[in-house]
Amino acid sequence: MERVVVGITGASGAVYGKRLVEVLVANSFGVELIFSETGKKVFEFETGINYADFASSLPQDLVNLYEPDDLFAPPSSGSHPVRGMVIAPCSAGTLGHVAGGATVNLIHRAADVNLKEGRPLVLVFRETPLNRIHAENILRVMDAGATVLPASPAFYGRPKEVKELVDFVVERALRALLKREFGLVKNWSSP
């Protein structure tokens, strides 16, 4: 079974991380799930679901939940086989830690490991507007091999529900990470 590391941080947009995990599990991918401490709170506030209840509602043979301070967890090692990592949503603070190579929690460490191993790392960045520090950190992580994917849905598909906007971002993140389509959105075609 192929496994993916998913980090959910304290930026607004917890629905992106939630939906991403649901799509991965529905497609039989294993998920190494890590919430930052603030990510736990924002997830509950924005979704109305406790992060641990969400994790336990998923197939236990596919999802492993790790505490952010557990730097001995498997995702902290390059020898732990995963396809890559996505951080959704990715806060400006997490971006800064990844850009600086500063490992304060398991999300930062796993991101660093995926970069050093040459595995895909996708950051679904949620801050707006950007300041110069954000822009410089985005360039730093891109230069290191990460993909920065701002949570900016397209409207050419004429979405009617928020779920369609979320699915657009999730589809794009998963395509960047796994190089395949998941059928969540209609691709562009000329009128």
PDB file of C-alpha atoms in Angstrom:
ATOM      1  CA  MET A   1       0.000   0.000   0.000  1.00  0.00           C
ATOM      2  CA  GLU A   2       1.290   3.450  -0.887  1.00  0.00           C
ATOM      3  CA  ARG A   3       1.407   5.941   1.980  1.00  0.00           C
ATOM      4  CA  VAL A   4       1.286   9.735   2.047  1.00  0.00           C
ATOM      5  CA  VAL A   5       2.117  12.090   4.913  1.00  0.00           C
ATOM      6  CA  VAL A   6      -0.553  14.736   5.498  1.00  0.00           C
ATOM      7  CA  GLY A   7       0.076  17.700   7.783  1.00  0.00           C
ATOM      8  CA  ILE A   8      -2.771  19.948   8.904  1.00  0.00           C
ATOM      9  CA  THR A   9      -1.622  23.231  10.429  1.00  0.00           C
ATOM     10  CA  GLY A  10      -3.338  26.168  12.095  1.00  0.00           C
ATOM     11  CA  ALA A  11      -4.054  28.219   8.992  1.00  0.00           C
ATOM     12  CA  SER A  12      -7.668  28.705   8.030  1.00  0.00           C
ATOM     13  CA  GLY A  13      -8.796  26.082   5.532  1.00  0.00           C
ATOM     14  CA  ALA A  14      -9.001  22.900   7.603  1.00  0.00           C
ATOM     15  CA  VAL A  15     -11.580  21.650   5.105  1.00  0.00           C
ATOM     16  CA  TYR A  16      -8.776  21.231   2.553  1.00  0.00           C
ATOM     17  CA  GLY A  17      -6.883  18.839   4.812  1.00  0.00           C
ATOM     18  CA  LYS A  18     -10.045  16.981   5.774  1.00  0.00           C
ATOM     19  CA  ARG A  19     -11.154  16.461   2.184  1.00  0.00           C
ATOM     20  CA  LEU A  20      -7.657  15.524   1.060  1.00  0.00           C
ATOM     21  CA  VAL A  21      -7.471  12.761   3.673  1.00  0.00           C
ATOM     22  CA  GLU A  22     -10.949  11.519   2.707  1.00  0.00           C
ATOM     23  CA  VAL A  23     -10.003  11.314  -0.987  1.00  0.00           C
ATOM     24  CA  LEU A  24      -6.725   9.524  -0.270  1.00  0.00           C
ATOM     25  CA  VAL A  25      -8.455   6.947   1.941  1.00  0.00           C
ATOM     26  CA  ALA A  26     -11.262   6.468  -0.600  1.00  0.00           C
ATOM     27  CA  ASN A  27      -8.539   5.643  -3.154  1.00  0.00           C
ATOM     28  CA  SER A  28      -6.831   3.127  -0.809  1.00  0.00           C
ATOM     29  CA  PHE A  29      -3.818   5.271   0.046  1.00  0.00           C
ATOM     30  CA  GLY A  30      -2.416   5.011   3.533  1.00  0.00           C
ATOM     31  CA  VAL A  31      -2.214   8.306   5.407  1.00  0.00           C
ATOM     32  CA  GLU A  32       0.335   9.339   8.006  1.00  0.00           C
ATOM     33  CA  LEU A  33      -1.731  12.123   9.602  1.00  0.00           C
ATOM     34  CA  ILE A  34      -0.227  14.903  11.717  1.00  0.00           C
ATOM     35  CA  PHE A  35      -2.090  17.890  13.149  1.00  0.00           C
ATOM     36  CA  SER A  36      -0.118  20.773  14.623  1.00  0.00           C
ATOM     37  CA  GLU A  37      -1.362  21.881  18.052  1.00  0.00           C
ATOM     38  CA  THR A  38      -3.034  24.941  16.545  1.00  0.00           C
ATOM     39  CA  GLY A  39      -4.202  22.817  13.606  1.00  0.00           C
ATOM     40  CA  LYS A  40      -6.199  20.672  16.036  1.00  0.00           C
ATOM     41  CA  LYS A  41      -8.017  23.744  17.345  1.00  0.00           C
ATOM     42  CA  VAL A  42      -8.660  25.315  13.955  1.00  0.00           C
ATOM     43  CA  PHE A  43      -9.858  21.975  12.545  1.00  0.00           C
ATOM     44  CA  GLU A  44     -12.428  21.651  15.324  1.00  0.00           C
ATOM     45  CA  PHE A  45     -13.490  25.311  15.064  1.00  0.00           C
ATOM     46  CA  GLU A  46     -13.917  25.276  11.275  1.00  0.00           C
ATOM     47  CA  THR A  47     -15.366  21.786  10.789  1.00  0.00           C
ATOM     48  CA  GLY A  48     -17.165  21.244  14.093  1.00  0.00           C
ATOM     49  CA  ILE A  49     -15.412  17.867  14.386  1.00  0.00           C
ATOM     50  CA  ASN A  50     -12.771  16.905  16.929  1.00  0.00           C
ATOM     51  CA  TYR A  51      -9.543  16.014  15.133  1.00  0.00           C
ATOM     52  CA  ALA A  52      -9.167  12.686  16.998  1.00  0.00           C
ATOM     53  CA  ASP A  53     -12.786  11.739  16.259  1.00  0.00           C
ATOM     54  CA  PHE A  54     -12.177  12.498  12.585  1.00  0.00           C
ATOM     55  CA  ALA A  55      -9.066  10.301  12.546  1.00  0.00           C
ATOM     56  CA  SER A  56     -10.815   7.457  14.366  1.00  0.00           C
ATOM     57  CA  SER A  57     -13.746   7.592  11.906  1.00  0.00           C
ATOM     58  CA  LEU A  58     -11.370   6.608   9.096  1.00  0.00           C
ATOM     59  CA  PRO A  59     -10.278   3.034   8.331  1.00  0.00           C
ATOM     60  CA  GLN A  60      -7.662   2.254  10.968  1.00  0.00           C
ATOM     61  CA  ASP A  61      -5.700   0.044   8.587  1.00  0.00           C
ATOM     62  CA  LEU A  62      -5.158   3.090   6.345  1.00  0.00           C
ATOM     63  CA  VAL A  63      -4.659   5.984   8.779  1.00  0.00           C
ATOM     64  CA  ASN A  64      -2.009   6.505  11.446  1.00  0.00           C
ATOM     65  CA  LEU A  65      -2.416   9.601  13.628  1.00  0.00           C
ATOM     66  CA  TYR A  66       0.747  11.067  15.175  1.00  0.00           C
ATOM     67  CA  GLU A  67       1.207  13.759  17.779  1.00  0.00           C
ATOM     68  CA  PRO A  68       3.135  16.797  16.550  1.00  0.00           C
ATOM     69  CA  ASP A  69       5.764  16.512  19.278  1.00  0.00           C
ATOM     70  CA  ASP A  70       6.574  12.849  18.483  1.00  0.00           C
ATOM     71  CA  LEU A  71       9.853  13.252  16.622  1.00  0.00           C
ATOM     72  CA  PHE A  72      10.425   9.490  16.936  1.00  0.00           C
ATOM     73  CA  ALA A  73       7.355   8.764  14.761  1.00  0.00           C
ATOM     74  CA  PRO A  74       7.993   6.992  11.435  1.00  0.00           C
ATOM     75  CA  PRO A  75       7.414  10.114   9.237  1.00  0.00           C
ATOM     76  CA  SER A  76      10.498  11.707  10.841  1.00  0.00           C
ATOM     77  CA  SER A  77      12.782   9.194   9.098  1.00  0.00           C
ATOM     78  CA  GLY A  78      13.839   9.094   5.487  1.00  0.00           C
ATOM     79  CA  SER A  79      13.823   5.303   5.654  1.00  0.00           C
ATOM     80  CA  HIS A  80      10.043   5.300   6.232  1.00  0.00           C
ATOM     81  CA  PRO A  81       8.573   4.595   2.784  1.00  0.00           C
ATOM     82  CA  VAL A  82       6.043   7.219   1.666  1.00  0.00           C
ATOM     83  CA  ARG A  83       5.197   8.699  -1.743  1.00  0.00           C
ATOM     84  CA  GLY A  84       5.482  12.251  -0.459  1.00  0.00           C
ATOM     85  CA  MET A  85       3.828  14.811   1.753  1.00  0.00           C
ATOM     86  CA  VAL A  86       1.182  17.493   1.550  1.00  0.00           C
ATOM     87  CA  ILE A  87       0.534  20.181   4.138  1.00  0.00           C
ATOM     88  CA  ALA A  88      -3.040  21.418   3.810  1.00  0.00           C
ATOM     89  CA  PRO A  89      -3.574  24.035   4.957  1.00  0.00           C
ATOM     90  CA  CYS A  90      -0.040  25.329   5.355  1.00  0.00           C
ATOM     91  CA  SER A  91       0.327  28.324   7.665  1.00  0.00           C
ATOM     92  CA  ALA A  92       2.882  31.073   7.118  1.00  0.00           C
ATOM     93  CA  GLY A  93       4.654  29.876  10.269  1.00  0.00           C
ATOM     94  CA  THR A  94       4.975  26.346   8.907  1.00  0.00           C
ATOM     95  CA  LEU A  95       6.195  27.714   5.579  1.00  0.00           C
ATOM     96  CA  GLY A  96       8.845  29.687   7.454  1.00  0.00           C
ATOM     97  CA  HIS A  97      10.021  26.646   9.400  1.00  0.00           C
ATOM     98  CA  VAL A  98      10.225  24.521   6.250  1.00  0.00           C
ATOM     99  CA  ALA A  99      12.015  27.307   4.340  1.00  0.00           C
ATOM    100  CA  GLY A 100      14.536  27.664   7.152  1.00  0.00           C
ATOM    101  CA  GLY A 101      15.004  23.946   7.763  1.00  0.00           C
ATOM    102  CA  ALA A 102      13.954  24.472  11.396  1.00  0.00           C
ATOM    103  CA  THR A 103      12.427  21.332  12.854  1.00  0.00           C
ATOM    104  CA  VAL A 104      10.184  22.301  15.765  1.00  0.00           C
ATOM    105  CA  ASN A 105       7.481  19.664  15.312  1.00  0.00           C
ATOM    106  CA  LEU A 106       6.801  16.472  13.360  1.00  0.00           C
ATOM    107  CA  ILE A 107       5.199  18.343  10.447  1.00  0.00           C
ATOM    108  CA  HIS A 108       8.362  20.413   9.975  1.00  0.00           C
ATOM    109  CA  ARG A 109      10.575  17.340  10.334  1.00  0.00           C
ATOM    110  CA  ALA A 110       8.545  15.250   7.890  1.00  0.00           C
ATOM    111  CA  ALA A 111       8.622  18.100   5.352  1.00  0.00           C
ATOM    112  CA  ASP A 112      12.395  18.372   5.748  1.00  0.00           C
ATOM    113  CA  VAL A 113      12.773  14.606   5.322  1.00  0.00           C
ATOM    114  CA  ASN A 114      10.678  14.559   2.145  1.00  0.00           C
ATOM    115  CA  LEU A 115      12.767  17.365   0.658  1.00  0.00           C
ATOM    116  CA  LYS A 116      16.081  15.683   1.529  1.00  0.00           C
ATOM    117  CA  GLU A 117      14.845  12.380   0.090  1.00  0.00           C
ATOM    118  CA  GLY A 118      13.743  14.063  -3.145  1.00  0.00           C
ATOM    119  CA  ARG A 119      10.094  13.165  -2.586  1.00  0.00           C
ATOM    120  CA  PRO A 120       7.246  15.473  -3.544  1.00  0.00           C
ATOM    121  CA  LEU A 121       6.263  18.065  -0.952  1.00  0.00           C
ATOM    122  CA  VAL A 122       3.143  20.137  -1.619  1.00  0.00           C
ATOM    123  CA  LEU A 123       2.282  23.133   0.548  1.00  0.00           C
ATOM    124  CA  VAL A 124      -1.320  24.363   0.236  1.00  0.00           C
ATOM    125  CA  PHE A 125      -0.554  27.885   1.402  1.00  0.00           C
ATOM    126  CA  ARG A 126      -3.433  29.777   3.001  1.00  0.00           C
ATOM    127  CA  GLU A 127      -2.177  33.253   3.899  1.00  0.00           C
ATOM    128  CA  THR A 128      -3.407  36.310   2.037  1.00  0.00           C
ATOM    129  CA  PRO A 129      -2.279  38.907   1.309  1.00  0.00           C
ATOM    130  CA  LEU A 130       1.368  37.966   1.075  1.00  0.00           C
ATOM    131  CA  ASN A 131       4.131  40.016   2.606  1.00  0.00           C
ATOM    132  CA  ARG A 132       7.712  39.992   1.348  1.00  0.00           C
ATOM    133  CA  ILE A 133       8.781  37.376   3.928  1.00  0.00           C
ATOM    134  CA  HIS A 134       6.045  35.003   2.708  1.00  0.00           C
ATOM    135  CA  ALA A 135       7.108  35.532  -0.907  1.00  0.00           C
ATOM    136  CA  GLU A 136      10.784  34.948  -0.096  1.00  0.00           C
ATOM    137  CA  ASN A 137       9.958  31.804   1.884  1.00  0.00           C
ATOM    138  CA  ILE A 138       7.837  30.519  -0.994  1.00  0.00           C
ATOM    139  CA  LEU A 139      10.810  30.965  -3.332  1.00  0.00           C
ATOM    140  CA  ARG A 140      13.119  29.228  -0.842  1.00  0.00           C
ATOM    141  CA  VAL A 141      10.942  26.117  -0.550  1.00  0.00           C
ATOM    142  CA  MET A 142      10.372  26.015  -4.303  1.00  0.00           C
ATOM    143  CA  ASP A 143      14.137  26.219  -4.857  1.00  0.00           C
ATOM    144  CA  ALA A 144      14.458  23.267  -2.444  1.00  0.00           C
ATOM    145  CA  GLY A 145      12.011  21.205  -4.532  1.00  0.00           C
ATOM    146  CA  ALA A 146       8.600  21.841  -2.957  1.00  0.00           C
ATOM    147  CA  THR A 147       5.452  22.789  -4.808  1.00  0.00           C
ATOM    148  CA  VAL A 148       3.576  25.743  -3.332  1.00  0.00           C
ATOM    149  CA  LEU A 149      -0.078  25.587  -4.216  1.00  0.00           C
ATOM    150  CA  PRO A 150      -2.065  28.574  -2.968  1.00  0.00           C
ATOM    151  CA  ALA A 151      -5.617  27.606  -2.069  1.00  0.00           C
ATOM    152  CA  SER A 152      -7.012  29.501  -5.053  1.00  0.00           C
ATOM    153  CA  PRO A 153      -9.828  27.648  -6.803  1.00  0.00           C
ATOM    154  CA  ALA A 154     -10.744  28.306 -10.423  1.00  0.00           C
ATOM    155  CA  PHE A 155     -14.208  29.324 -11.522  1.00  0.00           C
ATOM    156  CA  TYR A 156     -14.215  28.128 -15.148  1.00  0.00           C
ATOM    157  CA  GLY A 157     -16.137  25.036 -14.059  1.00  0.00           C
ATOM    158  CA  ARG A 158     -18.920  27.300 -12.782  1.00  0.00           C
ATOM    159  CA  PRO A 159     -18.988  25.880  -9.246  1.00  0.00           C
ATOM    160  CA  LYS A 160     -22.301  25.992  -7.441  1.00  0.00           C
ATOM    161  CA  GLU A 161     -21.175  24.807  -3.982  1.00  0.00           C
ATOM    162  CA  VAL A 162     -18.241  25.401  -1.653  1.00  0.00           C
ATOM    163  CA  LYS A 163     -17.451  21.663  -1.933  1.00  0.00           C
ATOM    164  CA  GLU A 164     -16.639  22.152  -5.619  1.00  0.00           C
ATOM    165  CA  LEU A 165     -14.177  24.938  -4.762  1.00  0.00           C
ATOM    166  CA  VAL A 166     -12.539  22.752  -2.125  1.00  0.00           C
ATOM    167  CA  ASP A 167     -12.381  19.795  -4.517  1.00  0.00           C
ATOM    168  CA  PHE A 168     -10.625  21.953  -7.122  1.00  0.00           C
ATOM    169  CA  VAL A 169      -7.795  22.757  -4.707  1.00  0.00           C
ATOM    170  CA  VAL A 170      -7.628  19.187  -3.395  1.00  0.00           C
ATOM    171  CA  GLU A 171      -7.487  17.740  -6.916  1.00  0.00           C
ATOM    172  CA  ARG A 172      -4.677  20.102  -7.872  1.00  0.00           C
ATOM    173  CA  ALA A 173      -2.733  19.270  -4.694  1.00  0.00           C
ATOM    174  CA  LEU A 174      -3.106  15.528  -5.251  1.00  0.00           C
ATOM    175  CA  ARG A 175      -2.087  15.831  -8.903  1.00  0.00           C
ATOM    176  CA  ALA A 176       1.036  17.731  -7.864  1.00  0.00           C
ATOM    177  CA  LEU A 177       1.817  15.127  -5.206  1.00  0.00           C
ATOM    178  CA  LEU A 178       0.937  11.856  -6.942  1.00  0.00           C
ATOM    179  CA  LYS A 179       0.990  12.743 -10.655  1.00  0.00           C
ATOM    180  CA  ARG A 180      -2.464  11.315 -11.332  1.00  0.00           C
ATOM    181  CA  GLU A 181      -6.037  12.538 -11.562  1.00  0.00           C
ATOM    182  CA  PHE A 182      -8.711  11.796  -8.986  1.00  0.00           C
ATOM    183  CA  GLY A 183     -11.763  12.966 -10.948  1.00  0.00           C
ATOM    184  CA  LEU A 184     -12.858  15.591  -8.433  1.00  0.00           C
ATOM    185  CA  VAL A 185     -13.143  18.382 -11.006  1.00  0.00           C
ATOM    186  CA  LYS A 186     -13.980  18.860 -14.634  1.00  0.00           C
ATOM    187  CA  ASN A 187     -10.858  19.715 -16.623  1.00  0.00           C
ATOM    188  CA  TRP A 188     -10.759  22.853 -18.715  1.00  0.00           C
ATOM    189  CA  SER A 189     -12.081  22.634 -22.244  1.00  0.00           C
ATOM    190  CA  SER A 190     -12.502  25.498 -24.674  1.00  0.00           C
ATOM    191  CA  PRO A 191     -16.043  26.852 -25.024  1.00  0.00           C
TER     192      PRO A 191
END
